[in-house]
Coordinates of C-alpha atoms and ligand atoms in Angstrom, one line a residue:
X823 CA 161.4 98.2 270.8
X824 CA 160.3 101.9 270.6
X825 CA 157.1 102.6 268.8
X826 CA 158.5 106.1 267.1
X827 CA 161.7 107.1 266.2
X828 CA 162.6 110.9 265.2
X829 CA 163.2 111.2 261.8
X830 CA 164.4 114.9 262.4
X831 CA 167.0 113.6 264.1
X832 CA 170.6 114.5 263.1
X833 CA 171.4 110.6 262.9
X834 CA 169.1 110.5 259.4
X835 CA 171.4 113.5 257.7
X836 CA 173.7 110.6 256.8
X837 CA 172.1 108.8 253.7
X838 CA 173.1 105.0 252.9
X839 CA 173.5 104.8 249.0
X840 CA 170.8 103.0 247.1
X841 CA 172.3 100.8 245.0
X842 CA 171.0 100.9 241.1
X843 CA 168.0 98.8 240.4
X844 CA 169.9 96.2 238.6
X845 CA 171.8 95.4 241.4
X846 CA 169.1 95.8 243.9
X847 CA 167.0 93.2 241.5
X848 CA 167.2 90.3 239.2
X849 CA 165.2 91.7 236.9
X850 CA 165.2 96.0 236.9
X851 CA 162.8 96.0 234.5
X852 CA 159.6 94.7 236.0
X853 CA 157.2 97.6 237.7
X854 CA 158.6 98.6 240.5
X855 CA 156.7 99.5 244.2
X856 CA 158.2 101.5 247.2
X857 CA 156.7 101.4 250.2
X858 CA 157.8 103.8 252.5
X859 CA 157.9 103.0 256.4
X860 CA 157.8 99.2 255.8
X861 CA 158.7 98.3 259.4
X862 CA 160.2 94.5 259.5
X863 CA 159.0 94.2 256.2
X864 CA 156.6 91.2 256.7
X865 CA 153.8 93.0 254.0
X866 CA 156.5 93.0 251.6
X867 CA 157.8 89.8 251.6
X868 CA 153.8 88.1 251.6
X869 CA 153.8 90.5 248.0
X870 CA 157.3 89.9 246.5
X871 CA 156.7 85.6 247.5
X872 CA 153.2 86.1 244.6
X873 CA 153.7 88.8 242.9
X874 CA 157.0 87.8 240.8
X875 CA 156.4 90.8 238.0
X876 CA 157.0 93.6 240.6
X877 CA 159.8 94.7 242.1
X878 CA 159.0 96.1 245.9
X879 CA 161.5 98.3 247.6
X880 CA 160.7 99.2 251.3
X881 CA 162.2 101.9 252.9
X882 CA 162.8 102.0 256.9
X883 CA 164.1 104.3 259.4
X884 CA 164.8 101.5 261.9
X885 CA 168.2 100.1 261.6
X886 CA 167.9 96.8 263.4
X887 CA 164.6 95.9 261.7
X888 CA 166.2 96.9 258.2
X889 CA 169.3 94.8 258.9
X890 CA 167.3 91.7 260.0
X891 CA 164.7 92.1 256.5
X892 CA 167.9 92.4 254.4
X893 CA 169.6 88.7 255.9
X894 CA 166.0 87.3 255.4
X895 CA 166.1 88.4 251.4
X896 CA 169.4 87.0 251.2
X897 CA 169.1 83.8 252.8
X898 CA 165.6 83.2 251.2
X899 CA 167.9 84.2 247.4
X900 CA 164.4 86.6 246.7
X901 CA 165.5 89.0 243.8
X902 CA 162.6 90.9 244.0
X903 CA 162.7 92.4 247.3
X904 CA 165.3 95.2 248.6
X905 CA 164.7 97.3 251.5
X906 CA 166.9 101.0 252.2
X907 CA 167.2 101.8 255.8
X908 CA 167.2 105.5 256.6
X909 CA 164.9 108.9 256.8
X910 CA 162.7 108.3 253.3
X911 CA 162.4 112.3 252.9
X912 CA 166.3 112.1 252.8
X913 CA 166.9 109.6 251.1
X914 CA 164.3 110.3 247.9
X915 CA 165.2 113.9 248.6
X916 CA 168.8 113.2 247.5
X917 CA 170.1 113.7 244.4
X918 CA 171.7 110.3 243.4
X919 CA 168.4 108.6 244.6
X920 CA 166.3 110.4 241.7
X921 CA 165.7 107.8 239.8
X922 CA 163.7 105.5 242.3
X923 CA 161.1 108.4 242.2
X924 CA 161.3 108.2 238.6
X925 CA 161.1 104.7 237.8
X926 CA 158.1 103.4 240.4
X927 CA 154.7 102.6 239.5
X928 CA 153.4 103.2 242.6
X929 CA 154.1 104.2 246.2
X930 CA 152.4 102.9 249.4
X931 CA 152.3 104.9 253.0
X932 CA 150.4 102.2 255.1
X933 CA 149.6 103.4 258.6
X934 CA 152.5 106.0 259.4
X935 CA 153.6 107.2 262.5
X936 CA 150.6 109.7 263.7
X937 CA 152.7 111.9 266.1
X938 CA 149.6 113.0 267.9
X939 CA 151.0 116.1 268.8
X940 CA 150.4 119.4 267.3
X941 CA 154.3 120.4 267.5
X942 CA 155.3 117.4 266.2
X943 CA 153.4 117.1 262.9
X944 CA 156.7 118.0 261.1
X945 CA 158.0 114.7 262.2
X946 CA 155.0 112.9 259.7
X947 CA 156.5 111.5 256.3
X948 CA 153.7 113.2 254.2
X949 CA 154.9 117.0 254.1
X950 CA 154.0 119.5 251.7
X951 CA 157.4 119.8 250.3
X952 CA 157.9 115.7 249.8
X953 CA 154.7 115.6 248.0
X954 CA 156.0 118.6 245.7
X955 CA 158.8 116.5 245.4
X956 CA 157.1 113.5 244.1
X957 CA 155.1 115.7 242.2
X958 CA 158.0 116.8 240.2
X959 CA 159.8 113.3 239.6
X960 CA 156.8 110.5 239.3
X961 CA 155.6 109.8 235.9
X962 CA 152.1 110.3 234.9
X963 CA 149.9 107.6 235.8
X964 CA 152.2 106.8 239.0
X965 CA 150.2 105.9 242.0
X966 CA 150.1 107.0 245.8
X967 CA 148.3 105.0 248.5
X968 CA 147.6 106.0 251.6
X969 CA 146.3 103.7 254.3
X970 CA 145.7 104.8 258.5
X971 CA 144.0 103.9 261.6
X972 CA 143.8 107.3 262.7
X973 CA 141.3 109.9 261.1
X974 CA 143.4 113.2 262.1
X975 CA 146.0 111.7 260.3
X976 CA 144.4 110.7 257.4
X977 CA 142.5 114.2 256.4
X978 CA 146.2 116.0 257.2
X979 CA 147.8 113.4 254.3
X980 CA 144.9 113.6 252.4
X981 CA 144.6 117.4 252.3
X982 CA 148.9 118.0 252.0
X983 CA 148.4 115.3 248.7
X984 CA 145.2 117.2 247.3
X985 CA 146.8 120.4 247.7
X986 CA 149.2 119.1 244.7
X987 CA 147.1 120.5 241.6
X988 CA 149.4 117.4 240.1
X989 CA 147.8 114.6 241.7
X990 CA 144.1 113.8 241.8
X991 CA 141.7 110.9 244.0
X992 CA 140.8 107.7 242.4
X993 CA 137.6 106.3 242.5
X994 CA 138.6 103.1 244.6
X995 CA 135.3 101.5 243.2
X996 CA 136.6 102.0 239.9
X997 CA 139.9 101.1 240.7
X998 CA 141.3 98.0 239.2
X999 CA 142.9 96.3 242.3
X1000 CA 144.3 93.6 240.0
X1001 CA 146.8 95.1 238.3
X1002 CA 148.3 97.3 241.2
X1003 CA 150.9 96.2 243.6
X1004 CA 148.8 94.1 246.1
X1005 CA 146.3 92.4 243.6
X1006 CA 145.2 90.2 246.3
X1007 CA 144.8 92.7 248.5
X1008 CA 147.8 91.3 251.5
X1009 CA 147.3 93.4 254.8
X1010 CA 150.4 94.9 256.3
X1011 CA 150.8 93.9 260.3
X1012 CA 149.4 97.0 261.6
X1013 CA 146.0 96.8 259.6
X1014 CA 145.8 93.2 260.5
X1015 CA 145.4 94.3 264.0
X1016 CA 143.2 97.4 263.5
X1017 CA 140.7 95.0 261.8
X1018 CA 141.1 92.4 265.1
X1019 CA 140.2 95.5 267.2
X1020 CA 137.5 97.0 264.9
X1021 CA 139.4 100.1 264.1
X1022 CA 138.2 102.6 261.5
X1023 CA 140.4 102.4 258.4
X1024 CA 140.7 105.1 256.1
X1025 CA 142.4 105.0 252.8
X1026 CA 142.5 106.7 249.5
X1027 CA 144.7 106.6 246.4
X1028 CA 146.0 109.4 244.0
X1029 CA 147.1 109.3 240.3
X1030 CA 149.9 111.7 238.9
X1031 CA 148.4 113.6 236.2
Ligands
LIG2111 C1 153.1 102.4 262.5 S1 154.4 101.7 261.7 C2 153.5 100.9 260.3 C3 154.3 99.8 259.7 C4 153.7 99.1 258.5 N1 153.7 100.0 257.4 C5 152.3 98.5 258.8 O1 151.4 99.0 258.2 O2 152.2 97.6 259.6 C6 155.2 103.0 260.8 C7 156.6 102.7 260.4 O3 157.1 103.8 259.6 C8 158.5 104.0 260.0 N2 158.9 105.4 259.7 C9 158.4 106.5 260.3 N3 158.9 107.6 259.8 C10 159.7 107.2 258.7 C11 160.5 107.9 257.8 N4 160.6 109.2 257.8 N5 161.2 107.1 256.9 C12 161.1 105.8 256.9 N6 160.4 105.1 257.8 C13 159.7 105.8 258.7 C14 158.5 103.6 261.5 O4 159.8 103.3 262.0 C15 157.5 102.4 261.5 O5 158.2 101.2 261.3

């Protein structure tokens, strides 16, 4: 499978519709996660099996991978668990899906694509103007968690968010793990094998102020 799709490319300008939350879940009213660039969705499932009082919605912009996570929600009957395939700048740029933005808790960007490449930086989900976008729709008190392997990466998400005067850092040592999305603290695949291979990991979250 390739590693990185373009998510420039004209094949993302047509958005699928996200259905409303009560038919996504069983229950629309429990807190709500979105975790954008879930892959096959494996993290996602480990926190929707434990964590029954959140809702997680992943968002993917591989087809096949998106396709497969949906038959496993269905055959497995897991009513807390949806996943949206497609370009997540599109789709939570796009008018009729407002009200995910405005109805998570929190958001997590675990180990994007890096595109290494100066030219290609415009091809990385964190951009100034989807940041101004969440900036503009979360509630106060909504969360943003960032999580990479690669340090370039990391200070140019870090510095886009900060650049928001509407989000600030939380002190992760003062930060109440337990009450988040991933209270037990579940690894998604691709920090399972940077800790194998004794990568770095850098991460920081943000509250909407
Ligand atoms: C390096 S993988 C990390 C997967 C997973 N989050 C983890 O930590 O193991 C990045 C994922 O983000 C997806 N992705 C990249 N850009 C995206 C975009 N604009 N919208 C949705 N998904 C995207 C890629 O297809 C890939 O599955």
């Amino acid at each position: 499978m390739r590693q990185h799709v373009n998510p420039l490319s004209k094949n993302f300008n047509e958005i699928e519709r996200i259905p409303s939350l009560k038919e996504m879940f069983g229950d629309p009213k429990l807190n709500l996660h979105l975790d954008i660039g879930c892959a096959a969705g494996e993290f996602l499932f480990d926190l929707a099996l434990v964590n029954t009082s959140w809702n997680y919605l992943g968002i993917e912009i591989r087809e096949k991978l998106v396709k497969t996570a949906k038959l496993k929600v269905r055959e497995r009957e897991i009513k807390n668990l949806y996943f949206a395939f497609g370009n997540a700048n599109n789709i939570l740029n796009d008018v009729q899906s407002k009200f995910i933005l405005k109805n998570v808790r929190s958001i997590s960007f675990n180990f994007p694509d890096p595109w290494f490449k100066k030219r290609h930086y415009k091809r990385r989900v964190i951009q100034p103007e989807f940041i101004h976008i969440l900036s503009n729709l979360l509630h106060k008190g909504s969360l943003i968690f960032i999580k990479t392997d690669v340090k370039d990466l990391f200070d140019y998400m870090d510095c886009t968010i900060s650049s928001n005067f509407n989000f600030k850092t939380i002190d992760k040592n003062n930060f109440n793990y337990f009450e988040s999305f991933n209270p037990n603290k579940v690894q998604t695949n691709r920090e399972k094998y940077a800790i194998v291979n004794q990568l770095d990991i850098f991460d920081k979250v943000y509250i909407k102020i």
